[in-house]
Short mmCIF file of C-alpha atoms and ligand atoms in Angstrom, two decimals:
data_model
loop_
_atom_site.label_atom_id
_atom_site.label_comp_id
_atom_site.label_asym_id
_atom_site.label_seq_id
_atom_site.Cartn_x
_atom_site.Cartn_y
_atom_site.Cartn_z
CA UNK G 1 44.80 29.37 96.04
CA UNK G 2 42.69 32.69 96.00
CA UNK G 3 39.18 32.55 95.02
CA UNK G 4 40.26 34.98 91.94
CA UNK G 5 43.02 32.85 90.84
CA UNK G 6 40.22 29.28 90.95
CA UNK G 7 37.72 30.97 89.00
CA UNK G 8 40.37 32.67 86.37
CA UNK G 9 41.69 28.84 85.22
CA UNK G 10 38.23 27.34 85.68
CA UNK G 11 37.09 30.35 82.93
CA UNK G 12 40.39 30.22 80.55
CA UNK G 13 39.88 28.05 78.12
CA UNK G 14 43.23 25.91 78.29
CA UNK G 15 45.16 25.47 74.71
CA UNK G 16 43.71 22.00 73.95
CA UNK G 17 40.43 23.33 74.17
CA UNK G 18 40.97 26.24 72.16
CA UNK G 19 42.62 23.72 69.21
CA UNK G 20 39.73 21.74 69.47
CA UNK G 21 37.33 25.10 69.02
CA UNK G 22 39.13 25.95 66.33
CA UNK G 23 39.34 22.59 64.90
CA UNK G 24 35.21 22.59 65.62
CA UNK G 25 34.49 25.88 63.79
CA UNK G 26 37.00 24.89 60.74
CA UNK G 27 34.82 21.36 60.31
CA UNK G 28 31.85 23.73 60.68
CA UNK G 29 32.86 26.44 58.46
CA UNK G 30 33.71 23.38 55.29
CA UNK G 31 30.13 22.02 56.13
CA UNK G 32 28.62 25.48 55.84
CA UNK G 33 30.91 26.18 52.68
CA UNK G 34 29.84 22.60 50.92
CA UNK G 35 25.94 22.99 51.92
CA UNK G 36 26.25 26.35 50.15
CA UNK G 37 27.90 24.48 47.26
CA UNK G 38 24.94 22.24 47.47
CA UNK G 39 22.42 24.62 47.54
CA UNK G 40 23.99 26.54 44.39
CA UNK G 41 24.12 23.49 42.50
CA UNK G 42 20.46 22.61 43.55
CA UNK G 43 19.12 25.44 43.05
CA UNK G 44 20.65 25.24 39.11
CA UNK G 45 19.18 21.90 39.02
CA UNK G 46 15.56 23.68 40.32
CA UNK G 47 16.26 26.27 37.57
CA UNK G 48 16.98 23.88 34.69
CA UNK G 49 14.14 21.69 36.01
CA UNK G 50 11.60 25.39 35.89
CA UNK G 51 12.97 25.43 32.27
CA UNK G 52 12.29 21.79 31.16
CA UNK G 53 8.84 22.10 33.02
CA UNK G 54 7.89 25.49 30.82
CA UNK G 55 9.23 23.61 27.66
CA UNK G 56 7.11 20.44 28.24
CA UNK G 57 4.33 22.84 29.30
CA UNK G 58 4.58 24.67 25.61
CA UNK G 59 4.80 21.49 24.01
CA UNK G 60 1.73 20.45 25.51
CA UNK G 61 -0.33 23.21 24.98
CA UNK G 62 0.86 23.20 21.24
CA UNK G 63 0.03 19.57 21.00
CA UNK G 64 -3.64 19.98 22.89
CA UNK G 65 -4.00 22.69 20.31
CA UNK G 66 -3.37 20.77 17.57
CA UNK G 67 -5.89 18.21 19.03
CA UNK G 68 -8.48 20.56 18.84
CA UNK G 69 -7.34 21.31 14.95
CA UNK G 70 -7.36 18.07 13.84
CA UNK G 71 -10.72 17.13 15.56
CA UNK G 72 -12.14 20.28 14.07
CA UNK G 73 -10.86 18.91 10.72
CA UNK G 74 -12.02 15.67 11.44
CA UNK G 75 -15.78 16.55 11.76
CA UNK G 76 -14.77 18.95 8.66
CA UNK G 77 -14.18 15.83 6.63
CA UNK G 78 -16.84 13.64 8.32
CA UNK G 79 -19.79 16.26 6.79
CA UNK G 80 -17.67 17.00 3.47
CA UNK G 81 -17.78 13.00 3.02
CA UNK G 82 -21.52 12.81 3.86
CA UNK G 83 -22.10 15.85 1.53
CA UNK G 84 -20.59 13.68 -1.48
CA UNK G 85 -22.73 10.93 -0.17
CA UNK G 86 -25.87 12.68 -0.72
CA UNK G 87 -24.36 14.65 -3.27
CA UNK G 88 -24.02 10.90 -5.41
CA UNK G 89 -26.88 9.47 -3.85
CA UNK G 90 -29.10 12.69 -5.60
CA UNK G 91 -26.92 12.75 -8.51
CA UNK G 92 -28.23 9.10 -8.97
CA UNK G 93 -31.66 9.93 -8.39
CA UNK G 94 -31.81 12.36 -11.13
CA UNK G 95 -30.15 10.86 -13.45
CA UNK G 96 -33.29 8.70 -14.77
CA UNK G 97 -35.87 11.19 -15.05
CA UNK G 98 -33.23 13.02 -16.64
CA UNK G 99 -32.24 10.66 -19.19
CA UNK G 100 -36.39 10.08 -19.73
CA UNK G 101 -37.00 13.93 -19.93
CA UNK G 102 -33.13 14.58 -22.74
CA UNK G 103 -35.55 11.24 -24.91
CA UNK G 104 -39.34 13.33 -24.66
CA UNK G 105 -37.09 16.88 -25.45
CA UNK G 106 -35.33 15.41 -28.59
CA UNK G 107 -38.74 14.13 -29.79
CA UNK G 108 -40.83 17.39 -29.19
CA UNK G 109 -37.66 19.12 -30.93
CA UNK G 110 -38.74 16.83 -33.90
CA UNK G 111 -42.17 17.35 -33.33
CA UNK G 112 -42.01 21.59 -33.59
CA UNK G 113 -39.16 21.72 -36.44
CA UNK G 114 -41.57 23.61 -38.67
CA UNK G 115 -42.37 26.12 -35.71
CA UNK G 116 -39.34 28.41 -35.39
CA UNK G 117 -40.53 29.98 -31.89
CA UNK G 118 -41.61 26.74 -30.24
CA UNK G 119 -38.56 25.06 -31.34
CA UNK G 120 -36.00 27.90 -30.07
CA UNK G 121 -37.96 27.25 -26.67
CA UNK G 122 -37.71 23.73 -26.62
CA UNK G 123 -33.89 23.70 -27.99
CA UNK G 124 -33.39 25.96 -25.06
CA UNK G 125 -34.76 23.48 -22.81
CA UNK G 126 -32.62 20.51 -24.25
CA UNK G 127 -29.67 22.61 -23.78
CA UNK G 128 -30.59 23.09 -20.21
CA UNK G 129 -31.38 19.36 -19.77
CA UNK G 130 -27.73 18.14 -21.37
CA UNK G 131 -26.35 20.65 -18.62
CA UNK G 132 -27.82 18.60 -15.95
CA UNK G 133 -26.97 15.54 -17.19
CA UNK G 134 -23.26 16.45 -18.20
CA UNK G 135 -23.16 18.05 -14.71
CA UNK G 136 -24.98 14.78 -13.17
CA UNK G 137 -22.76 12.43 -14.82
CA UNK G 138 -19.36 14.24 -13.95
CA UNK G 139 -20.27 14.31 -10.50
CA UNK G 140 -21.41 10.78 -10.52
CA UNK G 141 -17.69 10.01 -11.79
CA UNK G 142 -16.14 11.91 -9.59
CA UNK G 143 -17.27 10.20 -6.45
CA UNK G 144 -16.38 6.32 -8.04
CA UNK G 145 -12.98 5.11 -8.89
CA UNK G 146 -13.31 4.83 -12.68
CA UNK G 147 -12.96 1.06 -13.37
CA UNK G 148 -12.64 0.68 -17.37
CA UNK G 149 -14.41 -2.21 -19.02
CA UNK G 150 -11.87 -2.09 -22.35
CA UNK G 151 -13.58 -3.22 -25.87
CA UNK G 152 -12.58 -2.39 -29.05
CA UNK G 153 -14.24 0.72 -30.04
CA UNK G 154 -13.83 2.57 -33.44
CA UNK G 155 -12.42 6.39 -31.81
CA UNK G 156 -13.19 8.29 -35.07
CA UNK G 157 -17.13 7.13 -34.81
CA UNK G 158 -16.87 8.16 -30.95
CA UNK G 159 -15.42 11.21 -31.57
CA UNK G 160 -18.75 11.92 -34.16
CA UNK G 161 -20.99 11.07 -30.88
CA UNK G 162 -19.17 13.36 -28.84
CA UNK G 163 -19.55 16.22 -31.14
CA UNK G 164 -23.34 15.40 -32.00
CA UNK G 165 -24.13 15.13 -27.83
CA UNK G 166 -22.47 18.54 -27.37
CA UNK G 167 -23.45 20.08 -31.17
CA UNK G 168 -25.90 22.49 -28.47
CA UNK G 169 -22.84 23.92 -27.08
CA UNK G 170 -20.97 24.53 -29.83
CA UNK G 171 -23.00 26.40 -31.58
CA UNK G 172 -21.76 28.29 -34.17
CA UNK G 173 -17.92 26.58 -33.65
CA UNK G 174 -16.60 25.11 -36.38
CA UNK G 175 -15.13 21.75 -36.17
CA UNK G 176 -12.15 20.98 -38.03
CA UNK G 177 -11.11 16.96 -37.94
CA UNK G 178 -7.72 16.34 -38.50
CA UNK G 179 -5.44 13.10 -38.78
CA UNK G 180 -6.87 9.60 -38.81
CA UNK G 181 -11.17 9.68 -39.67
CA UNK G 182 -10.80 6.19 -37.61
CA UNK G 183 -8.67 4.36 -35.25
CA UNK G 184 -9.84 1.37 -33.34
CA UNK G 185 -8.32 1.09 -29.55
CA UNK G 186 -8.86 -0.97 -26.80
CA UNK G 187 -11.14 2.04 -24.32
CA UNK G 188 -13.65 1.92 -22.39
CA UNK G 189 -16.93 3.71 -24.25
CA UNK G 190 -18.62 6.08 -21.84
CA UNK G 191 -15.23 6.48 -19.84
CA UNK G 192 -14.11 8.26 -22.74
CA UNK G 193 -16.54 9.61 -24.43
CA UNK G 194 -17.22 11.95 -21.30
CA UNK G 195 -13.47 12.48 -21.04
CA UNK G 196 -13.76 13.83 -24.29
CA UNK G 197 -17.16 15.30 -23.62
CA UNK G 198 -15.48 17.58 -20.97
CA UNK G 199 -12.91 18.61 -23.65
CA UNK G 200 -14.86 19.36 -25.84
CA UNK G 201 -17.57 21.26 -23.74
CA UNK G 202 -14.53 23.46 -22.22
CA UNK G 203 -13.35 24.27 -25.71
CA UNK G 204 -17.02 25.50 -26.46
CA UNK G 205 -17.81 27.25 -23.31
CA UNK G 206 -13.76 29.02 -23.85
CA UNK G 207 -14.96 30.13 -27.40
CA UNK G 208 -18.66 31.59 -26.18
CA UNK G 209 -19.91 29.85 -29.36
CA UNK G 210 -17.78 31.08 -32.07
CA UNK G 211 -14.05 29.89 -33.20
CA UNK G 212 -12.30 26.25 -34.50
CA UNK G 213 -12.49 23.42 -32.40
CA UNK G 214 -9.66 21.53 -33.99
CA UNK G 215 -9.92 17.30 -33.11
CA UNK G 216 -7.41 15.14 -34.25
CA UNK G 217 -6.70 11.71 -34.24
CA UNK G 218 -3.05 10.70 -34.38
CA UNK G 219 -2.98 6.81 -34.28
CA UNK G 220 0.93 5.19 -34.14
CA UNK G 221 2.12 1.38 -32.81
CA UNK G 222 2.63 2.10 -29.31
CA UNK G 223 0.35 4.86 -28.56
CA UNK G 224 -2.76 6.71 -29.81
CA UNK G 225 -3.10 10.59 -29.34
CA UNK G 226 -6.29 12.25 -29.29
CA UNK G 227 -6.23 15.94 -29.80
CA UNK G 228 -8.63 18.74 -28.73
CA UNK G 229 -7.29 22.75 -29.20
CA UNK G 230 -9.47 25.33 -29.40
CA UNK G 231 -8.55 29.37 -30.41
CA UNK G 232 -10.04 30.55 -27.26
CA UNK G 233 -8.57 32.87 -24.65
CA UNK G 234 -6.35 29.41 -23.71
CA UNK G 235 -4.98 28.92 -19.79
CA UNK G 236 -2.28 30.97 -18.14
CA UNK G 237 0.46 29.38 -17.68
CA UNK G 238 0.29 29.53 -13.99
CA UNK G 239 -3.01 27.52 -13.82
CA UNK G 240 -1.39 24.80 -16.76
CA UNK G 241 -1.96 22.65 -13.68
CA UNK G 242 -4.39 23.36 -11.34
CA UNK G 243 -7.11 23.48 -14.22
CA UNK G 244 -7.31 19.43 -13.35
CA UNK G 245 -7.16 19.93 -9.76
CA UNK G 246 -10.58 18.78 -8.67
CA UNK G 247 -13.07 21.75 -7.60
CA UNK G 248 -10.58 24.05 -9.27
CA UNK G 249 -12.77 26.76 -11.77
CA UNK G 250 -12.81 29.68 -13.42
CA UNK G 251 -16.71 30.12 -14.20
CA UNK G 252 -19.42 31.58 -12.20
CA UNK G 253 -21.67 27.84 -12.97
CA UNK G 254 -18.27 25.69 -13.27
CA UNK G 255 -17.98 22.66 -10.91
CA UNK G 256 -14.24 22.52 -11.47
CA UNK G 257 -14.83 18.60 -11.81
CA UNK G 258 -14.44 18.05 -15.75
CA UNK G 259 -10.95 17.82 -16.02
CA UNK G 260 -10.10 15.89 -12.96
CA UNK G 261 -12.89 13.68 -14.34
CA UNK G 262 -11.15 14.00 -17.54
CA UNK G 263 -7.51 12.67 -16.44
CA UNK G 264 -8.90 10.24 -13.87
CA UNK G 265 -10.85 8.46 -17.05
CA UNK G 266 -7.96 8.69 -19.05
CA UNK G 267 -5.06 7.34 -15.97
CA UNK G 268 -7.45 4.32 -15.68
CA UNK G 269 -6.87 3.13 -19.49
CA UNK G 270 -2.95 3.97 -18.66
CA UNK G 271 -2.83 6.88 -19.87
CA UNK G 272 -1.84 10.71 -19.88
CA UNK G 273 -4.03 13.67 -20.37
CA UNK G 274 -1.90 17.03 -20.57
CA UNK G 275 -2.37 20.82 -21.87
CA UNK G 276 0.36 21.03 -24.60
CA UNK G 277 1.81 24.96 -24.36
CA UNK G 278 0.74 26.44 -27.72
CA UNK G 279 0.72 30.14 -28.69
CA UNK G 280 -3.19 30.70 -29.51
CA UNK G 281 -6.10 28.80 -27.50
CA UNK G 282 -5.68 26.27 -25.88
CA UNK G 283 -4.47 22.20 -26.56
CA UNK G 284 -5.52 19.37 -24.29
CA UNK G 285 -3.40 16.02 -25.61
CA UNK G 286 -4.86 12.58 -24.60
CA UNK G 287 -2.71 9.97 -24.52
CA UNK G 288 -3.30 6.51 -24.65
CA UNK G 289 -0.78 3.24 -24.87
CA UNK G 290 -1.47 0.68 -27.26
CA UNK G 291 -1.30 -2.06 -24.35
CA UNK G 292 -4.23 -1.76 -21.93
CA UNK G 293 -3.02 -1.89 -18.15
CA UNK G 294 -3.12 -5.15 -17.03
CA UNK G 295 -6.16 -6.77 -14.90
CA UNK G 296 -8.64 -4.86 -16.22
P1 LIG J 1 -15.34 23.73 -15.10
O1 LIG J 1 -15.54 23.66 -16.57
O2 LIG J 1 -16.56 23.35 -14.31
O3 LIG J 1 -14.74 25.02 -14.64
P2 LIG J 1 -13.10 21.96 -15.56
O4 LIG J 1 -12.36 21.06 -14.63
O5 LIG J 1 -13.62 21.35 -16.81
O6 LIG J 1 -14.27 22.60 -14.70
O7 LIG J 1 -12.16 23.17 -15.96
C1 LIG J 1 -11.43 23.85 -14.95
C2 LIG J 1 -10.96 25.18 -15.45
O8 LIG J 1 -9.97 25.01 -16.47
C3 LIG J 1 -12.01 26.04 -16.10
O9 LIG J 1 -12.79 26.76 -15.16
C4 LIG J 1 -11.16 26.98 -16.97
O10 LIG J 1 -10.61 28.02 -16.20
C5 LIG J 1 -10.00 26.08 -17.38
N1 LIG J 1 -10.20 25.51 -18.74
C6 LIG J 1 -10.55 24.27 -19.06
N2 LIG J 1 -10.60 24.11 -20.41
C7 LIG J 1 -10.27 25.29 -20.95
C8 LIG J 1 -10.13 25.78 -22.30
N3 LIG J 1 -10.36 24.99 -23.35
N4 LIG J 1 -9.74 27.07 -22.47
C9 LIG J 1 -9.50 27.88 -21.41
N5 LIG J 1 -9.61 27.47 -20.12
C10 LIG J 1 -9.98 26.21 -19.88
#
């Protein structure tokens, strides 16, 4: 054998060889093909993971953020409720020389009766003095749960005390008294005479001094209704509402407490206090049932 012909079949791949190439780059080829596959369907996967990463990474961002509102709020409330605390614990504080200072007033009103100028200036001072206390005492109500100690208590002859206390508001207001002159009811005495109090003070303040105050008593076997309309500017419908929404007000000096007060007073005897629609002024109706709520 020539040298040419040796190396020529030692170089020629023989057909064996070349089915096993083949069968070599086919194997190779399907592994190439299916780590392709793979790395399409892992790189979805990455994708899709990106996504849920981004999504958690929002949500936890929105909920760090909402942290930081409701710590914010958190201290907000923590100084609002030490605020009140002081706010009750001064409200308390006053209230005694107050109630010593309303006593000396009413005497040196007696005193300087004959003395027109020296008693406009000291009727001016008792009017400033029942401000403080009616603002004293509603605040001092707000901050405690009202807890009623019932007895039975003639409501015509508390109504009489309620218009005598706040006979400096009125002013020139005329008081009409309608229905039943008395009605006795379980209640609880101060609870409801500032109730009223309030009522009666808004009607006032609503006429600036002049108009009918209109207070009936409307006594029946399973409730009694208590009645106070005035034929002031009355309250928009919208606000039929929020007027006993605590801190809600309309005036420049208003607390926006007296009617919360109010209805709080008159829930804790089981009862409803409502402003009845009417077409002049306006109507606050308290309700009360005849059978006191029970444990108290
Ligand atoms: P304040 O008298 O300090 O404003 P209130 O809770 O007693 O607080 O009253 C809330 C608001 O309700 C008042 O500011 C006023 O707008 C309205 N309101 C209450 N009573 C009357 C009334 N008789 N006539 C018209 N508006 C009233």
């Amino acid at each position: 054998m020539s040298v040419e012909a040796a190396v020529d079949r030692v170089a020629r791949p023989s057909e064996r060889q070349l089915a096993e190439l083949h069968a070599a780059f086919r194997v190779f080829t399907e592994a190439t093909t299916t780590l392709e596959e793979q790395y399409r369907e892992l790189q979805a996967y990455a994708d899709a993971l990106r996504l849920e990463l981004d999504d958690k990474k929002r949500a936890l961002d929105a909920s760090i953020e909402r942290q930081r509102c409701l710590e914010t709020q958190a201290l907000r409330h923590g100084r609002l409720a030490a605020m009140g605390e002081m706010a009750a614990t001064l409200a308390h504080e006053v209230r005694n020389p107050l109630g010593a200072m309303e006593l000396c007033i009413k005497l040196l009103v007696d005193e300087v009766r004959a003395q027109p100028s020296a008693l406009r200036l000291a009727e001016q001072v008792a009017g400033g003095v029942a401000d403080l206390n009616h603002l004293v005492t509603n605040i001092l109500d707000y901050t405690r749960l009202p807890e009623p100690r019932l007895a039975t208590t003639d409501l015509g002859a508390l109504v009489d005390e309620v218009l005598a206390a706040a006979a400096p508001a009125l002013g020139d207001v005329t008081v009409e008294r309608r229905g039943a002159r008395a009605a006795t009811w379980p209640v609880d005495r101060r609870l409801l005479a500032q109730a009223l109090h309030n009522l009666v003070r808004n009607a006032a303040e609503a006429m600036a001094g002049s108009g009918t105050l209109v207070i009936a008593l409307e006594p029946s076997p399973r409730w009694l209704r208590l009645v106070v309309a005035d034929d002031g500017p009355g309250v928009p419908a919208a606000s039929a509402e929020s007027v006993f929404t605590p801190f809600f007000t309309t005036k420049e000096r208003g607390t926006g407490l007296g009617l919360a007060v109010a209805r709080a007073a008159v829930a804790a005897h089981g009862g409803t206090l409502a402003l009845r629609p009417s077409a002049r002024g306006a109507t606050f109706v308290l309700t009360l049932p005849h059978a006191a709520p029970s444990g108290r």
